[in-house]
Short mmCIF file of C-alpha atoms (C1' of nucleotides) in Angstrom, two decimals:
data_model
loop_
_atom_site.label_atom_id
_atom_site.label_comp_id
_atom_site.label_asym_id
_atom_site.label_seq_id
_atom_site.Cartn_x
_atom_site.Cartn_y
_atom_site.Cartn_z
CA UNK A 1 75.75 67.52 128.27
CA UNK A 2 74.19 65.61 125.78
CA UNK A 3 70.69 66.89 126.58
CA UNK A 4 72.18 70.70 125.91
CA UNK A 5 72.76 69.61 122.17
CA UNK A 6 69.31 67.72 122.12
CA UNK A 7 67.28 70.71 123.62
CA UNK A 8 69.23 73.13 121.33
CA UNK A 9 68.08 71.12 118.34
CA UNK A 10 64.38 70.55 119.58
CA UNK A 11 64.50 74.41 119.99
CA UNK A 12 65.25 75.17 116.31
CA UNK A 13 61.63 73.42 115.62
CA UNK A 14 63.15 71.57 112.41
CA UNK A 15 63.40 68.35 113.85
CA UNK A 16 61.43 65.33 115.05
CA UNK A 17 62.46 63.98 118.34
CA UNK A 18 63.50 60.54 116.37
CA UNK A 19 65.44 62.82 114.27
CA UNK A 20 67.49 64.49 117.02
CA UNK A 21 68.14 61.18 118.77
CA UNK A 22 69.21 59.67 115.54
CA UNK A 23 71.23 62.81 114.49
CA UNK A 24 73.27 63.29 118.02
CA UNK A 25 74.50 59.90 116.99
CA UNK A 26 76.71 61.38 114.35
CA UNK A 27 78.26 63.68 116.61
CA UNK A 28 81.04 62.76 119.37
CA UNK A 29 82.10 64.44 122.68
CA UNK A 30 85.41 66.25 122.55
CA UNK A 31 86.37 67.62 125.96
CA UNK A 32 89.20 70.67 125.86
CA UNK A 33 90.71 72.55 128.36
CA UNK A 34 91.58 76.06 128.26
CA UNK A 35 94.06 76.96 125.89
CA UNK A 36 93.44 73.86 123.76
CA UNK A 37 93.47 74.19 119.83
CA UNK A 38 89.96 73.09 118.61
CA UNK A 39 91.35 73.79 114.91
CA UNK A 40 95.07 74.95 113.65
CA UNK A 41 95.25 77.83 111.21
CA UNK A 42 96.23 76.02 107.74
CA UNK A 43 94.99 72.90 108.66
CA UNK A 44 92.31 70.82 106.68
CA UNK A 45 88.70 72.37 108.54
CA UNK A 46 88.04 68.58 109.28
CA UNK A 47 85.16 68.87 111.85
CA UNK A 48 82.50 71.55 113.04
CA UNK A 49 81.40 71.22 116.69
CA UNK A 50 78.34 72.54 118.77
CA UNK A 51 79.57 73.94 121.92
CA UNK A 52 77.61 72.60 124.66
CA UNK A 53 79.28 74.59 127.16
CA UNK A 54 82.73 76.67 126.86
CA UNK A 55 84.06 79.13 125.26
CA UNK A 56 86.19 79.41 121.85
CA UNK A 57 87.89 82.53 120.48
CA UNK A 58 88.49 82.22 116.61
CA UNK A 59 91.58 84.30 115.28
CA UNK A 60 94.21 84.97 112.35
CA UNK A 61 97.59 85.75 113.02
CA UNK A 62 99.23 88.56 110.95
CA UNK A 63 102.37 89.60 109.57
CA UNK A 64 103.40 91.10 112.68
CA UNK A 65 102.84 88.02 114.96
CA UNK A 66 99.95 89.37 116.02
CA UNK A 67 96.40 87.73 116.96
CA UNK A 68 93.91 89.36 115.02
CA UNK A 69 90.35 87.80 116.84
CA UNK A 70 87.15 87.81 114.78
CA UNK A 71 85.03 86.66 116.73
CA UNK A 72 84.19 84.31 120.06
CA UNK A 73 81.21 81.29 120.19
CA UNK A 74 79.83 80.23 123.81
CA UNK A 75 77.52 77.34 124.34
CA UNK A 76 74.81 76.70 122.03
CA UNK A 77 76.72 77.85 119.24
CA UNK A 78 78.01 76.53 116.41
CA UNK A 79 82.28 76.73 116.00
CA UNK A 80 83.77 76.60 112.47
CA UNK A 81 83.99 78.49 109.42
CA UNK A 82 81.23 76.93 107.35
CA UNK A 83 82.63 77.95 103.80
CA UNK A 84 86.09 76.34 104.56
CA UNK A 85 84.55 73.30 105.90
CA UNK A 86 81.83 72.87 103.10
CA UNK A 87 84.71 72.83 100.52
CA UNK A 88 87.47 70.97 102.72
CA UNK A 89 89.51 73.89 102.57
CA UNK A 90 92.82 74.48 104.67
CA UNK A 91 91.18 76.83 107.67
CA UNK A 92 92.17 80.53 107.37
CA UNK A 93 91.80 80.81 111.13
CA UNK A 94 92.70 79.04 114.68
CA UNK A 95 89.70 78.21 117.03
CA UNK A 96 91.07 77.98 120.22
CA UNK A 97 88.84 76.95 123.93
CA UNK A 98 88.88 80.32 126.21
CA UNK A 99 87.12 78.37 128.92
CA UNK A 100 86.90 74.50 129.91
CA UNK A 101 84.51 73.09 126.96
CA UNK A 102 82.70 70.50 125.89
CA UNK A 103 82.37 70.11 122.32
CA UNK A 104 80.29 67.58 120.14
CA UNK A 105 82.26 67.21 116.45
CA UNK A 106 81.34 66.17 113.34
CA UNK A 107 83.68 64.71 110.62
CA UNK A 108 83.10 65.76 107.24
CA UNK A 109 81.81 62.61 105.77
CA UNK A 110 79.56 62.02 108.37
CA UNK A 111 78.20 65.78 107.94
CA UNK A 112 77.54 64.55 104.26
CA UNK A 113 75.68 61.70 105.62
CA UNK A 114 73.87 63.34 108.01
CA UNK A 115 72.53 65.91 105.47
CA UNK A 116 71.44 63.17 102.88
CA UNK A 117 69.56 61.13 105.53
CA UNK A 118 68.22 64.09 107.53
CA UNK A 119 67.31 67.00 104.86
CA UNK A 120 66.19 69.14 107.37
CA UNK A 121 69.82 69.68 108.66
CA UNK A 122 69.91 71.98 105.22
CA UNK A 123 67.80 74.21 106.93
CA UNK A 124 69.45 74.17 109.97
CA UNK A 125 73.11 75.20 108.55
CA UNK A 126 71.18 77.53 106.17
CA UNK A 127 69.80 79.61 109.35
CA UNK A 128 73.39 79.82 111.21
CA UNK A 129 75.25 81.09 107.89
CA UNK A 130 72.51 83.71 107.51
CA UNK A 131 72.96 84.68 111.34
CA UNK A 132 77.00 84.37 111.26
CA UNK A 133 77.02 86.61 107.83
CA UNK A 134 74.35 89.12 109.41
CA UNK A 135 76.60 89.02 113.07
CA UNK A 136 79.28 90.33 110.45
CA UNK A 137 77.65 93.31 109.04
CA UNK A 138 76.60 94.11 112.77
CA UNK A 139 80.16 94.11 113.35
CA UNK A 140 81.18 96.23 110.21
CA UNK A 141 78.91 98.89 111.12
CA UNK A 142 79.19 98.97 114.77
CA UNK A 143 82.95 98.89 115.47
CA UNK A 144 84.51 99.57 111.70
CA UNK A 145 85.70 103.03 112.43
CA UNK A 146 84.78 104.14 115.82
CA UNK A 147 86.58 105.10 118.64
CA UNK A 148 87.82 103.30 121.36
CA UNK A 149 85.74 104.99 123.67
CA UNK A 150 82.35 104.24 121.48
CA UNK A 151 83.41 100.46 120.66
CA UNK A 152 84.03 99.77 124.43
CA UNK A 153 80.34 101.71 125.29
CA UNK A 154 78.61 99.51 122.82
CA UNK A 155 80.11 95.88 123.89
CA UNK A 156 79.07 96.66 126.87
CA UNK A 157 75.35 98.06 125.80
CA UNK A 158 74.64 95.49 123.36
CA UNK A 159 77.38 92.21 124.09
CA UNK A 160 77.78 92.70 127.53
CA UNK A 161 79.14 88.39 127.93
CA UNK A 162 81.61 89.19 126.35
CA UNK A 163 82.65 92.14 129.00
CA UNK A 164 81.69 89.39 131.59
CA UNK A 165 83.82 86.63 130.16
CA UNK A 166 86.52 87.82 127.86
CA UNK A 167 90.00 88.51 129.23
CA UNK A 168 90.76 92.08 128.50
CA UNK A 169 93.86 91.39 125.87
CA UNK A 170 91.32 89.05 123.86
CA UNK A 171 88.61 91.56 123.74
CA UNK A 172 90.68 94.72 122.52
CA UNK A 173 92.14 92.63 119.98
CA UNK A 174 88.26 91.85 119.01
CA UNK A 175 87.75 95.38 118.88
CA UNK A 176 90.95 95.96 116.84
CA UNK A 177 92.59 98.39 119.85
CA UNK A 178 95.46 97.93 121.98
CA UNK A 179 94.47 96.46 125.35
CA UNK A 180 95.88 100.09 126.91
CA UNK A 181 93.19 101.79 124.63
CA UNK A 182 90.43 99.53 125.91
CA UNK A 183 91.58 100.00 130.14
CA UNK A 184 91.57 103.39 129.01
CA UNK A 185 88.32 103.85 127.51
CA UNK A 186 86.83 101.56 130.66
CA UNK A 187 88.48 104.29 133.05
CA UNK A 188 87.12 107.04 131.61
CA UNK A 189 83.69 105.73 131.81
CA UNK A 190 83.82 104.19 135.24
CA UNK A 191 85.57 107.43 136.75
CA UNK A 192 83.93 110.10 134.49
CA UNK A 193 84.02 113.78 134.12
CA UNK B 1 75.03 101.41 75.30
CA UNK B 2 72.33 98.43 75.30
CA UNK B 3 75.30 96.42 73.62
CA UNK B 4 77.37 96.64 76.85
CA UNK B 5 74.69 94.99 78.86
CA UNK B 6 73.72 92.32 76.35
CA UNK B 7 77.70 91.98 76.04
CA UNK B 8 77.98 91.64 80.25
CA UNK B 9 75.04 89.17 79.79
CA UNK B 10 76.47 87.13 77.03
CA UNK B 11 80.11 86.81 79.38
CA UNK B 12 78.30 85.07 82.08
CA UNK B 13 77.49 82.12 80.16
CA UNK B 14 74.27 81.18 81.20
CA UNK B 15 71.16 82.91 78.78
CA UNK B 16 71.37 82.15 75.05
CA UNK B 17 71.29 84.93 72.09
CA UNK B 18 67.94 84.90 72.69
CA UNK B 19 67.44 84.62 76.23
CA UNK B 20 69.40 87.87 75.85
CA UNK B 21 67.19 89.75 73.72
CA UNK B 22 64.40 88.92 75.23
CA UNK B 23 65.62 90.10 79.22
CA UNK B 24 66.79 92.97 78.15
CA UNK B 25 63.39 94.57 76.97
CA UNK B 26 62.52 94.37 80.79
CA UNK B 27 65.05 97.21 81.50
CA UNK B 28 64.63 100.74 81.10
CA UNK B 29 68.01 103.08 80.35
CA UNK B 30 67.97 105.89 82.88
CA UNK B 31 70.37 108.59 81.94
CA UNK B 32 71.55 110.42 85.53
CA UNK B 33 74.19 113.40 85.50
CA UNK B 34 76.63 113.49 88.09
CA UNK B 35 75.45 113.93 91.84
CA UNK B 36 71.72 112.37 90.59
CA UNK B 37 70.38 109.91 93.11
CA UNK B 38 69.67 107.12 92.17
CA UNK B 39 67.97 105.49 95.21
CA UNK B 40 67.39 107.74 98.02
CA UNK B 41 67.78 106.08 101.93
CA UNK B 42 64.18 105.55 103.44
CA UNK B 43 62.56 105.08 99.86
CA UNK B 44 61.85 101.82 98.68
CA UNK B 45 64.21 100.19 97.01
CA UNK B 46 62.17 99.89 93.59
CA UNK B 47 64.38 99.04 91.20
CA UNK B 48 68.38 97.48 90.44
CA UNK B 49 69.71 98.90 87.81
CA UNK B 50 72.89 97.52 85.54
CA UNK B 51 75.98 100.65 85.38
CA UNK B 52 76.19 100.39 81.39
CA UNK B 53 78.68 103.37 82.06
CA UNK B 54 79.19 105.54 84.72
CA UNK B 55 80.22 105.12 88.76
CA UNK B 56 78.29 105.59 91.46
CA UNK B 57 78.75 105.73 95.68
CA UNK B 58 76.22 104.06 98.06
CA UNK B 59 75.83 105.61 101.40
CA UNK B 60 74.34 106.13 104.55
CA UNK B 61 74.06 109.04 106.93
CA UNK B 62 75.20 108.72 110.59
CA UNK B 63 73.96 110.42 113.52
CA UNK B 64 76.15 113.51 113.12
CA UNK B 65 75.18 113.80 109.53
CA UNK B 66 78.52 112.50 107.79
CA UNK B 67 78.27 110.44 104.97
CA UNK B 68 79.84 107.12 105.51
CA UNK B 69 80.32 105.05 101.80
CA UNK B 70 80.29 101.70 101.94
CA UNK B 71 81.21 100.65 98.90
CA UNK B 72 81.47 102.14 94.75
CA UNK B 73 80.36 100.43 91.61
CA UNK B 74 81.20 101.31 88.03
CA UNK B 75 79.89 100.18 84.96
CA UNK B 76 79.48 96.09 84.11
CA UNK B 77 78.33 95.94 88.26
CA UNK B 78 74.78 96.04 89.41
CA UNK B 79 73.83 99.06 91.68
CA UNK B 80 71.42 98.05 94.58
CA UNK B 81 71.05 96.59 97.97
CA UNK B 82 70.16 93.02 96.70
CA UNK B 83 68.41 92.02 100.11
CA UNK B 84 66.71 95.11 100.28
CA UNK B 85 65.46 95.26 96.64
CA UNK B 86 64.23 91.14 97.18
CA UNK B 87 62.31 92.43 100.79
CA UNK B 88 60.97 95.62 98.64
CA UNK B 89 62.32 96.76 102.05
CA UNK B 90 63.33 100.35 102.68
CA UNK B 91 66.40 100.98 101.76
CA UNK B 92 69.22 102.15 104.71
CA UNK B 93 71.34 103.23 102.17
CA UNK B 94 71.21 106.27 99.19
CA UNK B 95 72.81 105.64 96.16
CA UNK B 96 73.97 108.31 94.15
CA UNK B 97 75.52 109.15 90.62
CA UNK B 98 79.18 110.07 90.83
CA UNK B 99 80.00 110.55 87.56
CA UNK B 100 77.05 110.77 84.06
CA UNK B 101 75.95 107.35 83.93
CA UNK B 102 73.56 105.44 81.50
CA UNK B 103 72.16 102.82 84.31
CA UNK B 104 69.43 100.17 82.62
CA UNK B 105 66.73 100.09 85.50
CA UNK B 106 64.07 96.83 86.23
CA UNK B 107 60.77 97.24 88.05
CA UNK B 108 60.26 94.57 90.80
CA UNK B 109 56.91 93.54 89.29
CA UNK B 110 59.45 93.00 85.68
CA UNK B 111 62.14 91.40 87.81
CA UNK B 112 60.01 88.81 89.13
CA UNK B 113 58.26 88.12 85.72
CA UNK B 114 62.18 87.82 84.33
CA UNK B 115 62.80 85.45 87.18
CA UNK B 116 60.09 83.48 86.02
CA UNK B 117 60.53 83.44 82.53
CA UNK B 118 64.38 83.01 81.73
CA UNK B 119 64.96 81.10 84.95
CA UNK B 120 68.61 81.16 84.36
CA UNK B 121 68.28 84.59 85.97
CA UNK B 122 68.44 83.47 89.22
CA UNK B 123 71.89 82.12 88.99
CA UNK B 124 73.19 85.08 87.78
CA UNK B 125 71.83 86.91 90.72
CA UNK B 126 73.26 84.12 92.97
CA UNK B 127 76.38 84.78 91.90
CA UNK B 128 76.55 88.79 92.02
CA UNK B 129 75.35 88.29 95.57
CA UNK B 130 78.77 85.89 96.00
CA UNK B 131 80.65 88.29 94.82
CA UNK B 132 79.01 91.09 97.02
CA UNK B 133 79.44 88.97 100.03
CA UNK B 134 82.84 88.45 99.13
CA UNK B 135 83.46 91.86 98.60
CA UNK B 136 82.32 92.51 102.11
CA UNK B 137 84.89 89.77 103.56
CA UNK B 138 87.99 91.48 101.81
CA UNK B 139 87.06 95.35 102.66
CA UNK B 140 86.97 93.79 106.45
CA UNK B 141 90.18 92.19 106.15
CA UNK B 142 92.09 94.85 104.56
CA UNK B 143 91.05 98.57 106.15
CA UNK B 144 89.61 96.94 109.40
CA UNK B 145 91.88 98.65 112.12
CA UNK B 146 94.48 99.66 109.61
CA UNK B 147 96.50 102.58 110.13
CA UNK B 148 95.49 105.61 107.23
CA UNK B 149 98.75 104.21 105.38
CA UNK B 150 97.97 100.95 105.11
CA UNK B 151 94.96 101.63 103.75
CA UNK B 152 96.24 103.92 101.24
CA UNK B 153 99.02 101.32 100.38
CA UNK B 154 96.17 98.95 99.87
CA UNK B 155 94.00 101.11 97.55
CA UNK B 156 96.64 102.06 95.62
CA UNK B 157 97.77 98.28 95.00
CA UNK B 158 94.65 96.64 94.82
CA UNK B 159 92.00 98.88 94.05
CA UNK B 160 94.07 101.56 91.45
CA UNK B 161 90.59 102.39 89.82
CA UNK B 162 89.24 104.34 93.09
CA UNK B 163 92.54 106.10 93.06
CA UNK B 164 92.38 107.57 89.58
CA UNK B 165 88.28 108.03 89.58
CA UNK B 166 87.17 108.37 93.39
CA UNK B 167 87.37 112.22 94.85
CA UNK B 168 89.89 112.14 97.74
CA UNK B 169 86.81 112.93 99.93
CA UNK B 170 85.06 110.03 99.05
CA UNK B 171 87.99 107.88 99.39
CA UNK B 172 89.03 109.11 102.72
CA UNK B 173 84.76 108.07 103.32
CA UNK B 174 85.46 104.66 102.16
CA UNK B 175 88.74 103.97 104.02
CA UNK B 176 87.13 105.82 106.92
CA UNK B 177 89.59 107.98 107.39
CA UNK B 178 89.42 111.95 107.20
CA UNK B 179 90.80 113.62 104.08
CA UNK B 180 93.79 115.01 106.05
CA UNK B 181 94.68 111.80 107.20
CA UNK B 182 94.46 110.62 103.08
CA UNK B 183 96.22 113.57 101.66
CA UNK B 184 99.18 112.85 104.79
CA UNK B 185 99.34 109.40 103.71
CA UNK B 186 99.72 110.45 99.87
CA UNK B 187 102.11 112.71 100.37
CA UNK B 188 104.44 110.64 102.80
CA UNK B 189 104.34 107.85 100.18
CA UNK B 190 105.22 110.42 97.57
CA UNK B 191 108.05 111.86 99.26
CA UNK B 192 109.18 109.34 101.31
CA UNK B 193 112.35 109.71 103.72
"C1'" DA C 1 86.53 134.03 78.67
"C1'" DT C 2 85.46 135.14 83.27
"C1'" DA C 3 83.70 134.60 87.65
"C1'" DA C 4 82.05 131.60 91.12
"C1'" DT C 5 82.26 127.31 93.10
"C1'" DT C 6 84.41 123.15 94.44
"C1'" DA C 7 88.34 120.08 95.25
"C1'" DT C 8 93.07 119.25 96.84
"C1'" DA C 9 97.30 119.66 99.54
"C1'" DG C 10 99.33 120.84 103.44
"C1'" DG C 11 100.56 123.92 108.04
"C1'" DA C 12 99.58 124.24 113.05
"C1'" DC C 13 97.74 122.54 116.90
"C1'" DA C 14 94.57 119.40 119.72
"C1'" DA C 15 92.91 114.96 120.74
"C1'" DA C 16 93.18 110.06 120.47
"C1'" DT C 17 95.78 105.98 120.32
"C1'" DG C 18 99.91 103.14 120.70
"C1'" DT C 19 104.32 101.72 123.02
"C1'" DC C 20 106.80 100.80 127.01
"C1'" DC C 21 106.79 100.34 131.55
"C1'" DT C 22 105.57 99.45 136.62
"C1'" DT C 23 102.54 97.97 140.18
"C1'" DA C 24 98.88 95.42 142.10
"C1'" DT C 25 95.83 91.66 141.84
"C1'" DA C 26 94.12 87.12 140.52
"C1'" DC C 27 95.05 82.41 139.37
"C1'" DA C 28 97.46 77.84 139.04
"C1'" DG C 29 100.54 74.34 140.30
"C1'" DT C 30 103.09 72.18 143.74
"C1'" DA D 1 99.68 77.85 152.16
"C1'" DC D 2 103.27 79.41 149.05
"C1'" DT D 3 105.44 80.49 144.95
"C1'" DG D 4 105.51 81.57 140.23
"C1'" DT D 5 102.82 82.98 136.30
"C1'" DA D 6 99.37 85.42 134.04
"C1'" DT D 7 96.23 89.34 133.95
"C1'" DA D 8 94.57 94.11 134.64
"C1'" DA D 9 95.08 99.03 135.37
"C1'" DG D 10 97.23 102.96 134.60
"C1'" DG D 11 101.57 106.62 134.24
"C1'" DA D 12 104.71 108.84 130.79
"C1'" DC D 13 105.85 109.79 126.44
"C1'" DA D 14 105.84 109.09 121.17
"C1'" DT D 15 103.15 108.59 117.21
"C1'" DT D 16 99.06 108.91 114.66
"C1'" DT D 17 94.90 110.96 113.49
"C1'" DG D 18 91.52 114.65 113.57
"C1'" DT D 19 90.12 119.62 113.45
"C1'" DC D 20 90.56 124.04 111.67
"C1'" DC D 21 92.44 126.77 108.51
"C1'" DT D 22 94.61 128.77 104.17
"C1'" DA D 23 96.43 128.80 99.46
"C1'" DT D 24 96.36 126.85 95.08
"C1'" DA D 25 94.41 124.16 91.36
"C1'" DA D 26 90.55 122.37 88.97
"C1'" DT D 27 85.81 122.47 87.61
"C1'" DT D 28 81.37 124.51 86.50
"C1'" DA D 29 78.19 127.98 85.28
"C1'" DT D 30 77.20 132.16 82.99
#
DNA sequence: ATAATTATAGGACAAATGTCCTTATACAGT
DNA sequence: ACTGTATAAGGACATTTGTCCTATAATTAT
């Protein structure tokens, strides 16, 4: 599993292959099953962690009680809120393992080492906060007031894994519609007229 | 109205008296009457201005032609699409006058010079680009998949100023909601039961 | 000042979405 | 393999939102 992390880093081009041996170092294994908390909502944001393979779903819970996802990480990913870990902050959401994962974590001050004795790492976390803020305007503009019926058609055109692998209820609450709206809007395409 | 800039400037904290003078002979006033463009979606996006006075709505079009705002700024804010303006990309959004405004324009070719010059500069951009992306964060956690009330509620508690200056068409834009639905929500708050 | 234009509020109805529910299917634990 | 739990699909109805329209108020141009 190791070797997923490696290849992943090798693949970013920013590193030297003593530098990814030596920086894999910093990072250990955390294995979760399905259902497990990866990090509690209000908690310190004491670790990020490269998913090597799994699934997480990250979400705030409202007023109501009610999960509020923002977004889901599979393997090869990054899962944490970089802001809130940067500055130690008490995490605003709950990351929580959808599937079986295997996770490789980093504590805070050995994030700080790792960036002082490997600079390229800036780079690195640079590049995924510019994808994670422009995966957030994506959203804005392709679900922020649409219908059911268009959100559902364009998950499926353009983020079809997570049609594949997230359970309905998680998914509609993704899109911000009730899990009826989504079977709904899935009917009407499968059966349509 | 040159005072209000210089005055904005001299708040931020980081160009001296004369730092002051000197940036703000890069910028040209541009006097626009109401429903003026500013920048038009598909030119290139060759200027930012500074709002000494005045409001104005950026924009795009959508497929069926609607207008869909994405955000107001009135005067003391800077009206462009930073990324856009730093690519001297085209820009996906128009930006148009909503009310007379006295907006104090700068070239690219000046902007860069200014850069160079007073290199202070480029924290104050740094930090209007925070705020923008921070902007972003709260409009997604407060209308996203909120019912027409709620966003009303919202507005009116947290954002009075596009109440009392926005037309209710515009708003409804913003909130992405019709005008029915914003007039319905106004009046059941108004005469509540 | 007057006329023409534009903006706002709200009625009536249609369409979309949510709530509550039941049934069937898939999955997990023993 | 069997039982209990979780998940998905969809019916029936209530609520919300959108569309179309009209009447009034406000704004702009002449």
């Amino acid at each position: 599993m190791i070797d997923v992390f490696k290849n992943y880093l090798f693949l970013t081009g920013a590193l030297s292959a003593e530098e990814i041996n030596f920086s894999v170092n910093f990072f250990k294994p955390i294995s979760l099953k399905k259902g497990d908390f990866f990090i509690r909502e209000g908690d310190t944001c004491r670790y990020i962690g490269f998913i090597a393979c799994g699934a997480i779903k990250a979400y705030a819970i409202d007023r109501e009680g009610k999960e509020n996802i923002t977004c889901f990480k599979f393997e090869n990913e990054f899962a944490t809120s970089f802001p809130e870990f940067a500055a130690q902050e008490k995490s605003r959401r709950s990351i929580r393992v959808i599937e079986d994962s295997i996770i490789y974590g980093i504590s805070y001050p050995d994030y700080l080492h790792l960036l002082d004795q490997v600079t390229a790492w800036n780079g690195i976390i640079k590049s995924v906060m510019e994808r994670e803020y422009g995966q957030k305007e994506l959203y804005l503009l392709n679900y922020n007031n649409k219908s059911a019926a268009d959100k559902y058609c364009h998950v499926l055109m353009h983020e079809p894994m997570l049609v594949r692998r997230i359970a309905t209820q998680d998914l509609a609450s993704y899109l911000g519609i009730t899990q009826r709206s989504l079977t709904r809007a899935k009917g009407q395409l499968h059966r349509p007229k």
